[in-house]
Amino acid sequence: MTTQHTPGEILTEDRIDRMRDTVLREVNDDIGDLRARHRRRSAGLAAAAAVAVVAVGGGVIAGTQLTGGSSSAPADRAEKSFSAPLTGGTPAPGAGALPGPASAPTAPSTPPRAQPDRQVITTGTVELTAGDPREVVADLVAAAEKMGGRVDERRETGGETTSATVELRVPGDKVSALVDEASGLGEVGSVRLEHDDVTAAVVDLDARIRATQLSVNRLTDILGRADTSDKVIQAEGALTQRQQELESLQSRRASIGEQVALSTVTVTVEAPKPGADRSGFVGGLQDGWDALLGAGRWLLVVAGAALPWFALLLVLYGGYRGFRRIRSRG
């Protein structure tokens, strides 16, 4: 039996092209729908993440405000009041609202790093002229002790040139007061103050001391847990070396700290030198004798400078006389 087909059931080339276009269009529509759903899902996730960040930031700020207002309030109260689900922007039921404007809160700024206090070593020298150097030095010692300082060295000499030297240690903020005190006790010849900033060295020493102390603590713990003689010997050797380094660093740090705490001021006091009396006949005689000695010294200088030239002229003159004598004989 033969099956007959109608003209509409025959797959012509035009019909096949139309079917292909229809299928491709449907596929493109499905791909477009998938992309649109993916974009909506991504936007939703981004919005949820933004809401979560805002909620967490709000919780941090609120917790900071609550801590500053009442130190006894528990920290979890702020977390419960400003928590929000990660999948949406609506706060949890019963959650409190953030005070202030509705704009997104800004994160608290990072506090500035604390700068270490400046560590300055001050040294100075003062030269004075006074009638009684010993009395001036005694007054300066009493003033330094009253300022909270001390005397490190004191020297006195007598005779024709009476003088006294004292090395005083006073707090750094009392140096100017000590110099003013010295200026009122005699005639000031010179004053010199030097300031050496050792802040960087102090910071470096403190860091090295902390690191060495940690190393000593670790080695002490290792020594306590050593179970063989070899381990004990090795740990003891390393621990001894670290302890020596730590003691050296601590000694240097203490020395610098002591120099910073107490400045060093050296004061030298000399008595005025007595002048010679040149008045009257004796004074005139002494002045004339000094002038004569001075003139003699100048004459000796001139003679010494002219002597080589005189010797040269004498040689030339002898040669000239000898030449004329030979010529006259010829």
Short mmCIF file of C-alpha atoms in Angstrom, two decimals:
data_model
loop_
_atom_site.label_atom_id
_atom_site.label_comp_id
_atom_site.label_asym_id
_atom_site.label_seq_id
_atom_site.Cartn_x
_atom_site.Cartn_y
_atom_site.Cartn_z
CA MET A 1 0.00 0.00 0.00
CA THR A 2 1.46 3.35 -1.01
CA THR A 3 1.36 6.36 1.40
CA GLN A 4 0.57 9.65 -0.19
CA HIS A 5 2.01 12.92 1.23
CA THR A 6 0.46 16.28 0.92
CA PRO A 7 2.53 19.22 -0.36
CA GLY A 8 2.63 20.75 3.19
CA GLU A 9 4.30 17.61 4.61
CA ILE A 10 7.21 17.60 2.19
CA LEU A 11 10.52 19.03 3.74
CA THR A 12 11.63 21.49 1.20
CA GLU A 13 14.84 23.58 1.57
CA ASP A 14 12.85 26.70 2.45
CA ARG A 15 11.01 24.86 5.15
CA ILE A 16 14.25 23.46 6.58
CA ASP A 17 15.78 26.99 6.68
CA ARG A 18 12.73 28.32 8.48
CA MET A 19 12.90 25.50 11.03
CA ARG A 20 16.64 26.17 11.60
CA ASP A 21 15.97 29.89 12.12
CA THR A 22 13.18 29.12 14.56
CA VAL A 23 15.35 26.74 16.59
CA LEU A 24 18.30 29.20 16.68
CA ARG A 25 16.01 32.04 17.74
CA GLU A 26 14.60 29.97 20.59
CA VAL A 27 18.11 28.98 21.68
CA ASN A 28 19.23 32.64 21.63
CA ASP A 29 16.18 33.61 23.67
CA ASP A 30 16.99 30.92 26.23
CA ILE A 31 20.63 32.10 26.45
CA GLY A 32 19.47 35.72 26.90
CA ASP A 33 17.12 34.69 29.70
CA LEU A 34 19.93 32.77 31.42
CA ARG A 35 22.27 35.76 31.19
CA ALA A 36 19.60 38.12 32.55
CA ARG A 37 18.93 35.79 35.49
CA HIS A 38 22.69 35.53 36.13
CA ARG A 39 23.03 39.34 36.14
CA ARG A 40 20.10 39.70 38.53
CA ARG A 41 21.59 37.05 40.82
CA SER A 42 25.00 38.79 40.76
CA ALA A 43 23.40 42.17 41.50
CA GLY A 44 21.48 40.61 44.38
CA LEU A 45 24.63 39.09 45.83
CA ALA A 46 26.52 42.40 45.47
CA ALA A 47 23.70 44.26 47.19
CA ALA A 48 23.63 41.69 49.98
CA ALA A 49 27.39 42.00 50.43
CA ALA A 50 27.15 45.82 50.53
CA VAL A 51 24.40 45.64 53.14
CA ALA A 52 26.46 43.21 55.18
CA VAL A 53 29.49 45.53 55.06
CA VAL A 54 27.35 48.50 56.10
CA ALA A 55 25.81 46.47 58.91
CA VAL A 56 29.18 45.29 60.20
CA GLY A 57 30.62 48.82 60.00
CA GLY A 58 27.59 50.15 61.82
CA GLY A 59 28.03 47.50 64.47
CA VAL A 60 31.67 48.49 64.96
CA ILE A 61 30.83 52.19 65.28
CA ALA A 62 27.90 51.51 67.55
CA GLY A 63 30.02 49.27 69.73
CA THR A 64 32.64 52.01 69.98
CA GLN A 65 30.02 54.60 70.92
CA LEU A 66 28.44 52.29 73.49
CA THR A 67 31.83 51.50 74.98
CA GLY A 68 32.70 55.21 75.29
CA GLY A 69 29.28 56.03 76.86
CA SER A 70 29.07 53.12 79.31
CA SER A 71 32.05 50.89 80.00
CA SER A 72 29.82 48.25 81.71
CA ALA A 73 27.62 47.54 78.64
CA PRO A 74 28.35 44.08 77.14
CA ALA A 75 29.86 43.97 73.69
CA ASP A 76 27.33 41.45 72.32
CA ARG A 77 24.48 43.94 72.84
CA ALA A 78 25.81 46.11 70.01
CA GLU A 79 26.19 43.06 67.77
CA LYS A 80 22.56 41.99 68.36
CA SER A 81 21.16 45.50 67.89
CA PHE A 82 22.83 46.16 64.52
CA SER A 83 23.08 42.73 62.93
CA ALA A 84 21.55 42.09 59.51
CA PRO A 85 21.22 38.88 57.44
CA LEU A 86 23.77 38.48 54.69
CA THR A 87 21.11 37.77 52.07
CA GLY A 88 19.12 40.98 52.37
CA GLY A 89 19.15 44.61 53.42
CA THR A 90 16.42 44.43 56.11
CA PRO A 91 17.64 44.34 59.69
CA ALA A 92 16.65 41.51 61.94
CA PRO A 93 13.33 41.90 63.78
CA GLY A 94 13.67 43.99 66.90
CA ALA A 95 16.97 45.47 65.75
CA GLY A 96 17.64 49.06 66.70
CA ALA A 97 18.24 51.79 64.14
CA LEU A 98 21.54 53.58 63.79
CA PRO A 99 21.51 57.16 65.13
CA GLY A 100 22.30 60.02 62.82
CA PRO A 101 21.83 60.36 59.04
CA ALA A 102 20.86 57.42 56.84
CA SER A 103 24.06 57.57 54.80
CA ALA A 104 26.58 54.73 55.02
CA PRO A 105 28.87 55.10 58.06
CA THR A 106 32.54 55.70 57.49
CA ALA A 107 35.18 53.46 59.02
CA PRO A 108 37.07 54.97 61.97
CA SER A 109 40.37 56.47 60.98
CA THR A 110 43.59 54.80 62.10
CA PRO A 111 45.07 56.62 65.11
CA PRO A 112 48.48 58.20 64.46
CA ARG A 113 51.50 56.20 65.55
CA ALA A 114 52.85 57.38 68.88
CA GLN A 115 56.22 59.07 68.51
CA PRO A 116 58.89 58.18 71.08
CA ASP A 117 59.99 60.89 73.49
CA ARG A 118 63.16 62.65 72.40
CA GLN A 119 66.24 61.50 74.27
CA VAL A 120 68.86 64.29 74.39
CA ILE A 121 72.27 64.29 76.10
CA THR A 122 73.33 67.82 77.11
CA THR A 123 76.92 68.75 77.98
CA GLY A 124 78.33 72.19 78.68
CA THR A 125 81.37 74.16 79.83
CA VAL A 126 81.50 77.49 81.64
CA GLU A 127 84.63 79.59 82.27
CA LEU A 128 84.54 82.24 85.01
CA THR A 129 86.88 84.77 86.59
CA ALA A 130 86.32 85.50 90.27
CA GLY A 131 88.29 86.75 93.25
CA ASP A 132 87.82 83.54 95.28
CA PRO A 133 87.46 80.48 93.00
CA ARG A 134 86.98 78.09 95.95
CA GLU A 135 84.02 80.04 97.30
CA VAL A 136 82.42 80.22 93.83
CA VAL A 137 82.78 76.46 93.37
CA ALA A 138 81.27 75.81 96.81
CA ASP A 139 78.26 77.97 95.92
CA LEU A 140 77.81 76.13 92.61
CA VAL A 141 77.97 72.74 94.34
CA ALA A 142 75.27 73.81 96.79
CA ALA A 143 73.10 75.11 93.91
CA ALA A 144 73.49 71.86 91.93
CA GLU A 145 72.55 69.72 94.93
CA LYS A 146 69.51 71.92 95.55
CA MET A 147 68.44 71.30 91.92
CA GLY A 148 68.61 67.54 92.42
CA GLY A 149 72.08 67.06 90.95
CA ARG A 150 75.44 65.93 92.24
CA VAL A 151 79.21 66.50 91.93
CA ASP A 152 81.23 64.03 89.85
CA GLU A 153 84.66 65.71 90.06
CA ARG A 154 86.25 68.68 91.82
CA ARG A 155 89.79 70.07 91.46
CA GLU A 156 91.42 73.10 93.13
CA THR A 157 94.89 74.64 92.75
CA GLY A 158 96.58 77.34 94.84
CA GLY A 159 99.64 79.54 94.53
CA GLU A 160 100.04 82.46 92.17
CA THR A 161 97.39 81.12 89.74
CA THR A 162 94.49 80.08 91.98
CA SER A 163 91.82 78.14 90.10
CA ALA A 164 89.10 75.56 90.71
CA THR A 165 87.26 73.17 88.39
CA VAL A 166 84.09 71.25 89.19
CA GLU A 167 82.04 68.80 87.10
CA LEU A 168 78.36 69.03 87.99
CA ARG A 169 75.47 66.73 87.02
CA VAL A 170 72.04 68.35 87.02
CA PRO A 171 68.68 67.46 85.42
CA GLY A 172 68.38 68.52 81.78
CA ASP A 173 65.74 71.15 82.51
CA LYS A 174 67.97 72.78 85.15
CA VAL A 175 71.01 73.46 82.94
CA SER A 176 69.96 77.01 82.06
CA ALA A 177 69.29 77.79 85.72
CA LEU A 178 72.77 76.52 86.67
CA VAL A 179 74.42 78.65 83.96
CA ASP A 180 72.52 81.71 85.20
CA GLU A 181 73.64 80.93 88.74
CA ALA A 182 77.27 80.73 87.61
CA SER A 183 77.00 84.00 85.68
CA GLY A 184 76.01 85.80 88.87
CA LEU A 185 79.06 84.56 90.79
CA GLY A 186 81.82 85.94 88.55
CA GLU A 187 82.82 87.38 85.20
CA VAL A 188 81.84 84.98 82.42
CA GLY A 189 84.62 84.19 79.98
CA SER A 190 82.78 81.67 77.80
CA VAL A 191 79.73 79.41 77.85
CA ARG A 192 79.31 76.38 75.58
CA LEU A 193 76.36 73.95 75.52
CA GLU A 194 76.04 70.92 73.23
CA HIS A 195 72.94 68.76 72.66
CA ASP A 196 73.18 65.23 71.24
CA ASP A 197 69.89 63.58 70.19
CA VAL A 198 70.16 59.83 70.90
CA THR A 199 66.50 58.93 70.37
CA ALA A 200 67.26 56.55 67.48
CA ALA A 201 69.96 54.77 69.48
CA VAL A 202 67.62 54.35 72.46
CA VAL A 203 64.82 52.92 70.29
CA ASP A 204 67.27 50.49 68.66
CA LEU A 205 68.65 49.38 72.04
CA ASP A 206 65.16 48.85 73.46
CA ALA A 207 64.20 46.68 70.48
CA ARG A 208 67.39 44.62 70.75
CA ILE A 209 66.88 44.17 74.49
CA ARG A 210 63.34 42.86 73.96
CA ALA A 211 64.46 40.46 71.22
CA THR A 212 67.39 39.18 73.31
CA GLN A 213 65.15 38.75 76.35
CA LEU A 214 62.74 36.61 74.30
CA SER A 215 65.68 34.52 73.10
CA VAL A 216 66.85 34.04 76.70
CA ASN A 217 63.36 32.96 77.74
CA ARG A 218 63.14 30.42 74.90
CA LEU A 219 66.59 29.01 75.68
CA THR A 220 65.66 28.75 79.36
CA ASP A 221 62.56 26.77 78.42
CA ILE A 222 64.60 24.54 76.11
CA LEU A 223 67.13 23.93 78.88
CA GLY A 224 64.35 22.94 81.24
CA ARG A 225 63.01 20.39 78.71
CA ALA A 226 66.44 18.98 77.71
CA ASP A 227 66.56 15.22 78.32
CA THR A 228 70.16 14.45 77.33
CA SER A 229 73.51 15.76 78.48
CA ASP A 230 74.41 16.94 74.95
CA LYS A 231 71.25 19.01 74.72
CA VAL A 232 71.87 20.45 78.19
CA ILE A 233 75.42 21.49 77.28
CA GLN A 234 74.33 23.10 74.00
CA ALA A 235 71.44 24.93 75.64
CA GLU A 236 73.63 26.19 78.50
CA GLY A 237 76.28 27.51 76.07
CA ALA A 238 73.73 29.35 73.94
CA LEU A 239 71.93 30.66 77.05
CA THR A 240 75.17 31.99 78.57
CA GLN A 241 76.04 33.83 75.35
CA ARG A 242 72.56 35.37 75.12
CA GLN A 243 72.62 36.44 78.76
CA GLN A 244 75.97 38.18 78.25
CA GLU A 245 74.58 40.03 75.21
CA LEU A 246 71.49 41.01 77.20
CA GLU A 247 73.53 42.33 80.13
CA SER A 248 75.76 44.34 77.76
CA LEU A 249 72.74 45.90 76.04
CA GLN A 250 71.08 46.69 79.35
CA SER A 251 74.30 48.30 80.62
CA ARG A 252 74.55 50.53 77.52
CA ARG A 253 70.89 51.46 77.82
CA ALA A 254 71.27 52.36 81.49
CA SER A 255 74.34 54.49 80.74
CA ILE A 256 72.53 56.45 78.02
CA GLY A 257 69.48 56.86 80.24
CA GLU A 258 71.64 58.23 83.05
CA GLN A 259 73.33 60.72 80.70
CA VAL A 260 69.94 61.85 79.41
CA ALA A 261 68.50 62.22 82.91
CA LEU A 262 71.48 64.19 84.27
CA SER A 263 73.33 66.67 82.05
CA THR A 264 77.04 67.36 82.59
CA VAL A 265 78.26 70.93 83.12
CA THR A 266 81.97 71.62 83.77
CA VAL A 267 82.73 74.98 85.43
CA THR A 268 86.27 76.40 85.58
CA VAL A 269 86.90 79.40 87.86
CA GLU A 270 90.19 81.33 87.83
CA ALA A 271 91.38 84.21 89.94
CA PRO A 272 92.28 87.47 88.11
CA LYS A 273 96.00 87.74 87.33
CA PRO A 274 97.72 90.61 89.21
CA GLY A 275 99.12 93.34 86.94
CA ALA A 276 102.65 94.95 87.47
CA ASP A 277 102.86 98.53 88.79
CA ARG A 278 104.70 100.60 86.14
CA SER A 279 104.22 104.03 87.68
CA GLY A 280 107.07 106.32 88.89
CA PHE A 281 110.82 106.19 88.18
CA VAL A 282 111.06 102.43 88.54
CA GLY A 283 108.18 101.94 86.13
CA GLY A 284 109.80 104.24 83.57
CA LEU A 285 113.11 102.44 83.97
CA GLN A 286 111.42 99.11 83.39
CA ASP A 287 109.61 100.44 80.33
CA GLY A 288 112.88 101.80 78.90
CA TRP A 289 114.68 98.53 79.53
CA ASP A 290 111.89 96.62 77.85
CA ALA A 291 112.08 99.01 74.87
CA LEU A 292 115.84 98.53 74.65
CA LEU A 293 115.47 94.77 74.70
CA GLY A 294 112.83 95.02 72.06
CA ALA A 295 115.00 97.18 69.83
CA GLY A 296 117.93 94.81 70.33
CA ARG A 297 115.81 91.89 69.27
CA TRP A 298 114.76 93.74 66.12
CA LEU A 299 118.39 94.65 65.34
CA LEU A 300 119.40 91.02 65.70
CA VAL A 301 116.64 90.03 63.34
CA VAL A 302 117.77 92.60 60.74
CA ALA A 303 121.40 91.55 61.09
CA GLY A 304 120.54 87.92 60.67
CA ALA A 305 118.54 88.70 57.54
CA ALA A 306 121.33 90.90 56.02
CA LEU A 307 124.27 88.59 56.82
CA PRO A 308 123.84 86.28 53.79
CA TRP A 309 123.66 89.25 51.45
CA PHE A 310 126.76 90.78 53.00
CA ALA A 311 128.71 87.54 52.52
CA LEU A 312 127.62 87.42 48.86
CA LEU A 313 128.71 91.02 48.28
CA LEU A 314 132.07 90.29 49.93
CA VAL A 315 132.70 87.37 47.58
CA LEU A 316 131.79 89.45 44.52
CA TYR A 317 134.04 92.30 45.64
CA GLY A 318 137.02 89.94 46.18
CA GLY A 319 136.51 88.51 42.69
CA TYR A 320 136.38 91.99 41.19
CA ARG A 321 139.65 93.03 42.93
CA GLY A 322 141.40 89.88 41.78
CA PHE A 323 140.26 90.44 38.19
CA ARG A 324 141.64 94.03 38.19
CA ARG A 325 144.98 92.92 39.65
CA ILE A 326 145.44 90.28 36.92
CA ARG A 327 144.52 92.79 34.25
CA SER A 328 146.95 95.40 35.49
CA ARG A 329 149.82 92.91 35.40
CA GLY A 330 149.02 91.92 31.86
#
